[in-house]
Amino acid sequence: MVFPFGQLKTMSPSLDLEKTLATLRPILWQALEQLRQFYRQVKHLTVQDKGGDPVTLADQTIDAFLRHALQAHFPASQFGYLTEETYTPGQPLPQPYQWIIDPLDGTSDFLQQTGEYAIHVALVHDHRPCLAAVVWPEQEVIYTAIAGAGTYRETRWDSTQLRVQPPNEGRPLRVVMSRSHGGEHLQAFLSTLGVIQQIPMGSMGCKTASICQGDADLYVNLTGGSAPKDWDLAAPDLIMQEAGGAFTYANGELPRYNCADVQHWLPLVVGHPALSRWVGDRLQAFLAENQSYSGK
């Protein structure tokens, strides 16, 4: 199978990102199959509480599988491993590259069997992703991106490049919404955007993929008692950016990864760049007028 990647913008002369993705791809398909097997037996999984978030044997098994499979090709001397299931607070990983992994993004949706759960894998260099994959098991699709080379929607048979399109002025603004997060401040802000259609959706990776392939227009995140982490954002970030979209804080800044704090407290806006700038400006003004709301 040939995947038509464009001209690469090499992040480091020592690492061939296209070859790296070729190594990663079969590992992701194996992880997809394993996670789907757990999904078919979800009613029998024991659910543990991890800081207010559910965690299951599926999270732990896929995490271990991805780490061990990647470490066989990418040694820990050069590649750090920051994963949701093994993270402990501390200093940034010192290796030149860091794999940032969420083995099961959208565990609540996984347990509710909405089908909107994903695997996130990103390779980070100098605090920004240079390679990323979002796996949507129930769609049997993998979204991949290399910095400077575009975003692709890959099935077992073909690959299609994705480009984020501006909203259609003749229809409501389609906003993907979390089923388990949000709140009154977000609803109050969205009401200022005019006519919108709210689309409930699980994983951050699924939300981003939906925007990239034209099924939605916008995602806005306002943190409350918790904030998204590096493993929630790093892979969807590059997927959106390389599809020509924007994945930024409301002030237009890009998120940075593998820093001292893996939490991202600033409001996040995701969508077409023109829409993102407009929404980001309105969101900053809204928050300034409603100072009773604090992101942390």
mmCIF file of C-alpha atoms in Angstrom:
data_model
loop_
_atom_site.group_PDB
_atom_site.id
_atom_site.type_symbol
_atom_site.label_atom_id
_atom_site.label_comp_id
_atom_site.label_asym_id
_atom_site.label_seq_id
_atom_site.Cartn_x
_atom_site.Cartn_y
_atom_site.Cartn_z
ATOM 1 C CA MET A 1 0.000 0.000 0.000
ATOM 2 C CA VAL A 2 1.391 3.415 -0.935
ATOM 3 C CA PHE A 3 0.581 6.436 1.194
ATOM 4 C CA PRO A 4 1.081 9.724 -0.720
ATOM 5 C CA PHE A 5 2.838 11.888 1.828
ATOM 6 C CA GLY A 6 3.827 15.352 0.688
ATOM 7 C CA GLN A 7 7.102 17.183 1.014
ATOM 8 C CA LEU A 8 8.414 16.654 4.526
ATOM 9 C CA LYS A 9 9.578 19.414 6.800
ATOM 10 C CA THR A 10 12.223 17.490 8.730
ATOM 11 C CA MET A 11 12.236 18.268 12.444
ATOM 12 C CA SER A 12 15.656 16.720 12.974
ATOM 13 C CA PRO A 13 18.177 15.318 10.474
ATOM 14 C CA SER A 14 18.669 12.295 12.743
ATOM 15 C CA LEU A 15 15.106 10.986 12.462
ATOM 16 C CA ASP A 16 13.217 9.953 9.333
ATOM 17 C CA LEU A 17 9.613 10.747 10.260
ATOM 18 C CA GLU A 18 8.082 8.915 7.321
ATOM 19 C CA LYS A 19 10.012 5.772 8.251
ATOM 20 C CA THR A 20 8.984 6.270 11.869
ATOM 21 C CA LEU A 21 5.323 6.389 10.867
ATOM 22 C CA ALA A 22 5.763 3.280 8.723
ATOM 23 C CA THR A 23 7.062 1.487 11.827
ATOM 24 C CA LEU A 24 4.243 2.833 13.968
ATOM 25 C CA ARG A 25 1.388 2.011 11.584
ATOM 26 C CA PRO A 26 1.179 -1.816 12.059
ATOM 27 C CA ILE A 27 1.517 -1.354 15.826
ATOM 28 C CA LEU A 28 -1.523 0.918 15.754
ATOM 29 C CA TRP A 29 -3.599 -1.575 13.774
ATOM 30 C CA GLN A 30 -2.750 -4.245 16.347
ATOM 31 C CA ALA A 31 -3.734 -1.900 19.185
ATOM 32 C CA LEU A 32 -6.999 -1.133 17.380
ATOM 33 C CA GLU A 33 -7.903 -4.820 17.213
ATOM 34 C CA GLN A 34 -7.010 -5.425 20.852
ATOM 35 C CA LEU A 35 -9.059 -2.471 22.044
ATOM 36 C CA ARG A 36 -12.069 -3.525 19.966
ATOM 37 C CA GLN A 37 -11.954 -6.943 21.660
ATOM 38 C CA PHE A 38 -12.144 -5.247 25.059
ATOM 39 C CA TYR A 39 -15.007 -3.098 23.771
ATOM 40 C CA ARG A 40 -17.011 -6.208 22.923
ATOM 41 C CA GLN A 41 -16.599 -7.402 26.530
ATOM 42 C CA VAL A 42 -16.922 -4.018 28.227
ATOM 43 C CA LYS A 43 -19.674 -5.112 30.609
ATOM 44 C CA HIS A 44 -17.225 -7.535 32.232
ATOM 45 C CA LEU A 45 -14.453 -4.958 32.817
ATOM 46 C CA THR A 46 -13.707 -3.771 36.326
ATOM 47 C CA VAL A 47 -13.717 0.020 36.507
ATOM 48 C CA GLN A 48 -11.307 1.754 38.873
ATOM 49 C CA ASP A 49 -11.253 5.409 39.852
ATOM 50 C CA LYS A 50 -8.085 7.329 38.997
ATOM 51 C CA GLY A 51 -8.316 10.870 40.299
ATOM 52 C CA GLY A 52 -11.955 11.150 39.312
ATOM 53 C CA ASP A 53 -11.503 9.479 35.929
ATOM 54 C CA PRO A 54 -12.398 5.853 35.136
ATOM 55 C CA VAL A 55 -9.641 3.397 34.223
ATOM 56 C CA THR A 56 -10.017 -0.221 33.128
ATOM 57 C CA LEU A 57 -7.937 -3.222 32.171
ATOM 58 C CA ALA A 58 -8.315 -2.040 28.563
ATOM 59 C CA ASP A 59 -6.501 1.249 29.352
ATOM 60 C CA GLN A 60 -3.692 -0.579 31.122
ATOM 61 C CA THR A 61 -3.277 -3.368 28.561
ATOM 62 C CA ILE A 62 -3.159 -1.085 25.506
ATOM 63 C CA ASP A 63 -0.779 1.261 27.324
ATOM 64 C CA ALA A 64 1.633 -1.595 28.054
ATOM 65 C CA PHE A 65 1.326 -2.994 24.527
ATOM 66 C CA LEU A 66 2.116 0.354 22.877
ATOM 67 C CA ARG A 67 5.067 1.081 25.157
ATOM 68 C CA HIS A 68 6.656 -2.332 24.709
ATOM 69 C CA ALA A 69 6.057 -2.390 20.944
ATOM 70 C CA LEU A 70 7.527 1.077 20.451
ATOM 71 C CA GLN A 71 10.489 0.482 22.756
ATOM 72 C CA ALA A 72 11.537 -2.424 20.526
ATOM 73 C CA HIS A 73 12.203 0.129 17.780
ATOM 74 C CA PHE A 74 12.740 3.389 19.668
ATOM 75 C CA PRO A 75 15.077 2.942 22.662
ATOM 76 C CA ALA A 76 14.532 4.815 25.903
ATOM 77 C CA SER A 77 17.974 6.387 25.601
ATOM 78 C CA GLN A 78 16.695 8.597 22.759
ATOM 79 C CA PHE A 79 12.920 8.392 23.197
ATOM 80 C CA GLY A 80 11.048 9.246 26.358
ATOM 81 C CA TYR A 81 7.668 7.696 27.108
ATOM 82 C CA LEU A 82 4.938 9.860 28.641
ATOM 83 C CA THR A 83 1.715 7.881 28.916
ATOM 84 C CA GLU A 84 -1.506 8.437 30.825
ATOM 85 C CA GLU A 85 -1.221 5.165 32.717
ATOM 86 C CA THR A 86 2.435 5.508 33.777
ATOM 87 C CA TYR A 87 2.821 9.269 34.294
ATOM 88 C CA THR A 88 4.238 10.542 37.570
ATOM 89 C CA PRO A 89 4.709 14.282 38.236
ATOM 90 C CA GLY A 90 8.248 15.546 37.868
ATOM 91 C CA GLN A 91 10.628 17.164 35.444
ATOM 92 C CA PRO A 92 10.187 17.068 31.649
ATOM 93 C CA LEU A 93 11.567 13.962 29.989
ATOM 94 C CA PRO A 94 15.190 14.629 28.953
ATOM 95 C CA GLN A 95 15.359 12.571 25.734
ATOM 96 C CA PRO A 96 15.444 14.394 22.355
ATOM 97 C CA TYR A 97 12.073 12.871 21.438
ATOM 98 C CA GLN A 98 9.102 11.875 23.574
ATOM 99 C CA TRP A 99 6.274 9.502 22.745
ATOM 100 C CA ILE A 100 3.099 10.885 24.349
ATOM 101 C CA ILE A 101 0.412 8.204 24.533
ATOM 102 C CA ASP A 102 -3.216 7.968 25.589
ATOM 103 C CA PRO A 103 -4.118 4.293 25.204
ATOM 104 C CA LEU A 104 -7.854 4.962 25.576
ATOM 105 C CA ASP A 105 -9.097 8.505 25.207
ATOM 106 C CA GLY A 106 -12.767 8.698 26.084
ATOM 107 C CA THR A 107 -12.966 5.902 28.632
ATOM 108 C CA SER A 108 -16.433 7.053 29.723
ATOM 109 C CA ASP A 109 -17.704 6.762 26.150
ATOM 110 C CA PHE A 110 -15.953 3.415 25.854
ATOM 111 C CA LEU A 111 -17.861 2.181 28.899
ATOM 112 C CA GLN A 112 -21.143 3.657 27.640
ATOM 113 C CA GLN A 113 -20.473 2.057 24.241
ATOM 114 C CA THR A 114 -21.067 5.193 22.191
ATOM 115 C CA GLY A 115 -18.265 4.102 19.834
ATOM 116 C CA GLU A 116 -16.528 7.473 20.280
ATOM 117 C CA TYR A 117 -13.265 6.450 21.900
ATOM 118 C CA ALA A 118 -9.739 6.645 20.464
ATOM 119 C CA ILE A 119 -6.050 5.903 20.864
ATOM 120 C CA HIS A 120 -3.691 8.895 20.752
ATOM 121 C CA VAL A 121 0.007 8.580 19.912
ATOM 122 C CA ALA A 122 2.229 11.622 19.297
ATOM 123 C CA LEU A 123 5.969 12.049 18.893
ATOM 124 C CA VAL A 124 7.119 15.332 20.418
ATOM 125 C CA HIS A 125 10.342 17.230 19.726
ATOM 126 C CA ASP A 126 11.180 20.619 21.240
ATOM 127 C CA HIS A 127 7.789 20.674 22.995
ATOM 128 C CA ARG A 128 5.741 20.335 19.795
ATOM 129 C CA PRO A 129 4.404 17.218 18.015
ATOM 130 C CA CYS A 130 6.226 16.262 14.824
ATOM 131 C CA LEU A 131 4.297 13.027 14.163
ATOM 132 C CA ALA A 132 0.857 11.973 15.338
ATOM 133 C CA ALA A 133 -1.818 9.329 15.035
ATOM 134 C CA VAL A 134 -5.393 9.174 16.262
ATOM 135 C CA VAL A 135 -6.964 5.725 16.054
ATOM 136 C CA TRP A 136 -10.780 5.504 15.938
ATOM 137 C CA PRO A 137 -11.375 1.764 16.472
ATOM 138 C CA GLU A 138 -15.125 1.630 15.838
ATOM 139 C CA GLN A 139 -14.654 3.403 12.489
ATOM 140 C CA GLU A 140 -11.610 1.194 11.724
ATOM 141 C CA VAL A 141 -9.729 4.332 10.725
ATOM 142 C CA ILE A 142 -6.349 5.808 11.666
ATOM 143 C CA TYR A 143 -5.699 9.535 11.226
ATOM 144 C CA THR A 144 -2.007 10.295 10.736
ATOM 145 C CA ALA A 145 0.091 13.430 10.365
ATOM 146 C CA ILE A 146 3.730 14.363 9.908
ATOM 147 C CA ALA A 147 4.809 17.963 10.470
ATOM 148 C CA GLY A 148 4.878 19.677 7.103
ATOM 149 C CA ALA A 149 3.377 16.701 5.261
ATOM 150 C CA GLY A 150 -0.382 16.949 5.840
ATOM 151 C CA THR A 151 -3.035 14.863 7.555
ATOM 152 C CA TYR A 152 -4.391 11.577 6.181
ATOM 153 C CA ARG A 153 -7.389 9.412 6.923
ATOM 154 C CA GLU A 154 -6.201 5.827 6.529
ATOM 155 C CA THR A 155 -8.312 2.699 6.232
ATOM 156 C CA ARG A 156 -7.028 -0.809 5.604
ATOM 157 C CA TRP A 157 -7.400 -0.200 1.872
ATOM 158 C CA ASP A 158 -6.660 3.436 1.087
ATOM 159 C CA SER A 159 -5.544 6.842 2.335
ATOM 160 C CA THR A 160 -7.185 10.237 1.813
ATOM 161 C CA GLN A 161 -5.695 13.619 2.599
ATOM 162 C CA LEU A 162 -7.900 15.856 4.768
ATOM 163 C CA ARG A 163 -8.315 19.644 4.685
ATOM 164 C CA VAL A 164 -10.384 21.609 7.179
ATOM 165 C CA GLN A 165 -13.085 23.643 5.453
ATOM 166 C CA PRO A 166 -14.617 26.943 6.649
ATOM 167 C CA PRO A 167 -18.163 26.775 8.032
ATOM 168 C CA ASN A 168 -21.051 26.866 5.590
ATOM 169 C CA GLU A 169 -22.846 30.180 6.062
ATOM 170 C CA GLY A 170 -26.154 28.588 5.118
ATOM 171 C CA ARG A 171 -26.355 26.282 8.126
ATOM 172 C CA PRO A 172 -25.899 26.480 11.911
ATOM 173 C CA LEU A 173 -22.390 26.337 13.317
ATOM 174 C CA ARG A 174 -21.794 22.681 14.217
ATOM 175 C CA VAL A 175 -20.081 22.473 17.611
ATOM 176 C CA VAL A 176 -18.802 19.161 18.982
ATOM 177 C CA MET A 177 -19.448 18.916 22.711
ATOM 178 C CA SER A 178 -18.155 16.598 25.393
ATOM 179 C CA ARG A 179 -20.715 14.379 27.074
ATOM 180 C CA SER A 180 -18.810 14.445 30.362
ATOM 181 C CA HIS A 181 -17.424 18.008 30.484
ATOM 182 C CA GLY A 182 -18.715 21.472 29.669
ATOM 183 C CA GLY A 183 -20.879 23.379 32.090
ATOM 184 C CA GLU A 184 -22.906 26.560 32.279
ATOM 185 C CA HIS A 185 -20.063 28.919 31.346
ATOM 186 C CA LEU A 186 -19.438 27.096 28.089
ATOM 187 C CA GLN A 187 -23.157 27.074 27.299
ATOM 188 C CA ALA A 188 -23.361 30.789 28.076
ATOM 189 C CA PHE A 189 -20.477 31.507 25.730
ATOM 190 C CA LEU A 190 -21.805 29.340 22.914
ATOM 191 C CA SER A 191 -25.098 31.210 23.087
ATOM 192 C CA THR A 192 -23.211 34.336 21.956
ATOM 193 C CA LEU A 193 -22.135 32.707 18.669
ATOM 194 C CA GLY A 194 -25.541 32.782 17.001
ATOM 195 C CA VAL A 195 -27.364 29.730 15.706
ATOM 196 C CA ILE A 196 -25.433 26.570 16.566
ATOM 197 C CA GLN A 197 -25.981 22.841 16.416
ATOM 198 C CA GLN A 198 -24.498 20.995 19.372
ATOM 199 C CA ILE A 199 -23.102 17.546 18.550
ATOM 200 C CA PRO A 200 -22.337 15.362 21.598
ATOM 201 C CA MET A 201 -19.108 13.433 21.093
ATOM 202 C CA GLY A 202 -16.600 11.529 23.184
ATOM 203 C CA SER A 203 -12.838 11.425 22.653
ATOM 204 C CA MET A 204 -10.868 14.560 21.823
ATOM 205 C CA GLY A 205 -9.394 12.605 18.924
ATOM 206 C CA CYS A 206 -12.881 11.853 17.587
ATOM 207 C CA LYS A 207 -13.889 15.512 17.911
ATOM 208 C CA THR A 208 -10.800 16.650 16.012
ATOM 209 C CA ALA A 209 -11.232 14.001 13.314
ATOM 210 C CA SER A 210 -14.860 15.028 12.851
ATOM 211 C CA ILE A 211 -13.823 18.621 12.188
ATOM 212 C CA CYS A 212 -11.011 17.554 9.835
ATOM 213 C CA GLN A 213 -13.332 15.442 7.691
ATOM 214 C CA GLY A 214 -16.126 18.015 7.541
ATOM 215 C CA ASP A 215 -18.638 16.523 9.982
ATOM 216 C CA ALA A 216 -18.317 19.425 12.459
ATOM 217 C CA ASP A 217 -16.948 22.993 12.550
ATOM 218 C CA LEU A 218 -15.778 23.879 16.045
ATOM 219 C CA TYR A 219 -14.678 22.650 19.446
ATOM 220 C CA VAL A 220 -14.237 24.893 22.497
ATOM 221 C CA ASN A 221 -12.874 23.739 25.841
ATOM 222 C CA LEU A 222 -13.273 25.708 29.061
ATOM 223 C CA THR A 223 -11.546 24.028 31.966
ATOM 224 C CA GLY A 224 -13.322 23.731 35.281
ATOM 225 C CA GLY A 225 -12.202 21.477 38.082
ATOM 226 C CA SER A 226 -9.819 19.597 35.783
ATOM 227 C CA ALA A 227 -7.824 20.313 32.648
ATOM 228 C CA PRO A 228 -6.895 18.286 29.565
ATOM 229 C CA LYS A 229 -3.439 16.720 29.739
ATOM 230 C CA ASP A 230 -0.593 16.337 27.244
ATOM 231 C CA TRP A 231 -1.861 12.908 26.164
ATOM 232 C CA ASP A 232 -5.345 14.290 25.491
ATOM 233 C CA LEU A 233 -4.093 17.031 23.167
ATOM 234 C CA ALA A 234 -0.722 16.288 21.540
ATOM 235 C CA ALA A 235 -1.890 13.900 18.806
ATOM 236 C CA PRO A 236 -5.156 15.733 17.912
ATOM 237 C CA ASP A 237 -3.148 18.978 17.851
ATOM 238 C CA LEU A 238 -0.920 17.914 14.958
ATOM 239 C CA ILE A 239 -3.770 16.124 13.162
ATOM 240 C CA MET A 240 -5.706 19.415 13.108
ATOM 241 C CA GLN A 241 -2.749 21.662 12.305
ATOM 242 C CA GLU A 242 -1.587 19.541 9.377
ATOM 243 C CA ALA A 243 -5.138 19.449 7.989
ATOM 244 C CA GLY A 244 -4.914 23.234 7.717
ATOM 245 C CA GLY A 245 -6.906 23.875 10.861
ATOM 246 C CA ALA A 246 -6.137 25.684 14.096
ATOM 247 C CA PHE A 247 -5.617 24.019 17.458
ATOM 248 C CA THR A 248 -4.735 26.838 19.827
ATOM 249 C CA TYR A 249 -5.530 28.490 23.084
ATOM 250 C CA ALA A 250 -8.078 31.317 22.837
ATOM 251 C CA ASN A 251 -5.201 33.814 22.696
ATOM 252 C CA GLY A 252 -3.830 32.142 19.548
ATOM 253 C CA GLU A 253 -0.853 30.465 21.218
ATOM 254 C CA LEU A 254 0.064 26.869 20.397
ATOM 255 C CA PRO A 255 0.103 24.335 23.238
ATOM 256 C CA ARG A 256 3.501 23.060 24.331
ATOM 257 C CA TYR A 257 4.132 19.522 25.527
ATOM 258 C CA ASN A 258 6.586 17.710 27.800
ATOM 259 C CA CYS A 259 6.814 20.702 30.119
ATOM 260 C CA ALA A 260 6.897 20.651 33.906
ATOM 261 C CA ASP A 261 3.074 20.580 34.047
ATOM 262 C CA VAL A 262 1.141 18.250 31.738
ATOM 263 C CA GLN A 263 -2.130 20.104 32.415
ATOM 264 C CA HIS A 264 -3.493 22.701 29.970
ATOM 265 C CA TRP A 265 -5.627 25.213 31.838
ATOM 266 C CA LEU A 266 -6.072 27.874 29.160
ATOM 267 C CA PRO A 267 -9.301 27.850 27.095
ATOM 268 C CA LEU A 268 -8.877 25.904 23.858
ATOM 269 C CA VAL A 269 -10.382 26.630 20.432
ATOM 270 C CA VAL A 270 -10.246 24.147 17.530
ATOM 271 C CA GLY A 271 -11.488 24.659 13.981
ATOM 272 C CA HIS A 272 -10.820 26.439 10.696
ATOM 273 C CA PRO A 273 -8.230 29.231 11.284
ATOM 274 C CA ALA A 274 -10.598 32.077 10.401
ATOM 275 C CA LEU A 275 -13.318 30.667 12.649
ATOM 276 C CA SER A 276 -10.820 29.928 15.404
ATOM 277 C CA ARG A 277 -9.510 33.506 15.460
ATOM 278 C CA TRP A 278 -13.057 34.931 15.576
ATOM 279 C CA VAL A 279 -14.163 32.539 18.316
ATOM 280 C CA GLY A 280 -10.924 33.032 20.262
ATOM 281 C CA ASP A 281 -11.344 36.810 20.289
ATOM 282 C CA ARG A 282 -14.964 36.521 21.387
ATOM 283 C CA LEU A 283 -14.041 33.999 24.058
ATOM 284 C CA GLN A 284 -11.346 36.226 25.540
ATOM 285 C CA ALA A 285 -13.811 39.138 25.639
ATOM 286 C CA PHE A 286 -16.460 36.903 27.210
ATOM 287 C CA LEU A 287 -14.082 35.727 29.931
ATOM 288 C CA ALA A 288 -12.951 39.289 30.645
ATOM 289 C CA GLU A 289 -16.593 40.295 31.151
ATOM 290 C CA ASN A 290 -17.290 37.259 33.332
ATOM 291 C CA GLN A 291 -14.383 37.322 35.717
ATOM 292 C CA SER A 292 -16.238 35.142 38.201
ATOM 293 C CA TYR A 293 -15.175 32.280 35.917
ATOM 294 C CA SER A 294 -11.630 31.055 36.431
ATOM 295 C CA GLY A 295 -9.946 28.417 34.305
ATOM 296 C CA LYS A 296 -8.249 26.989 37.374
#
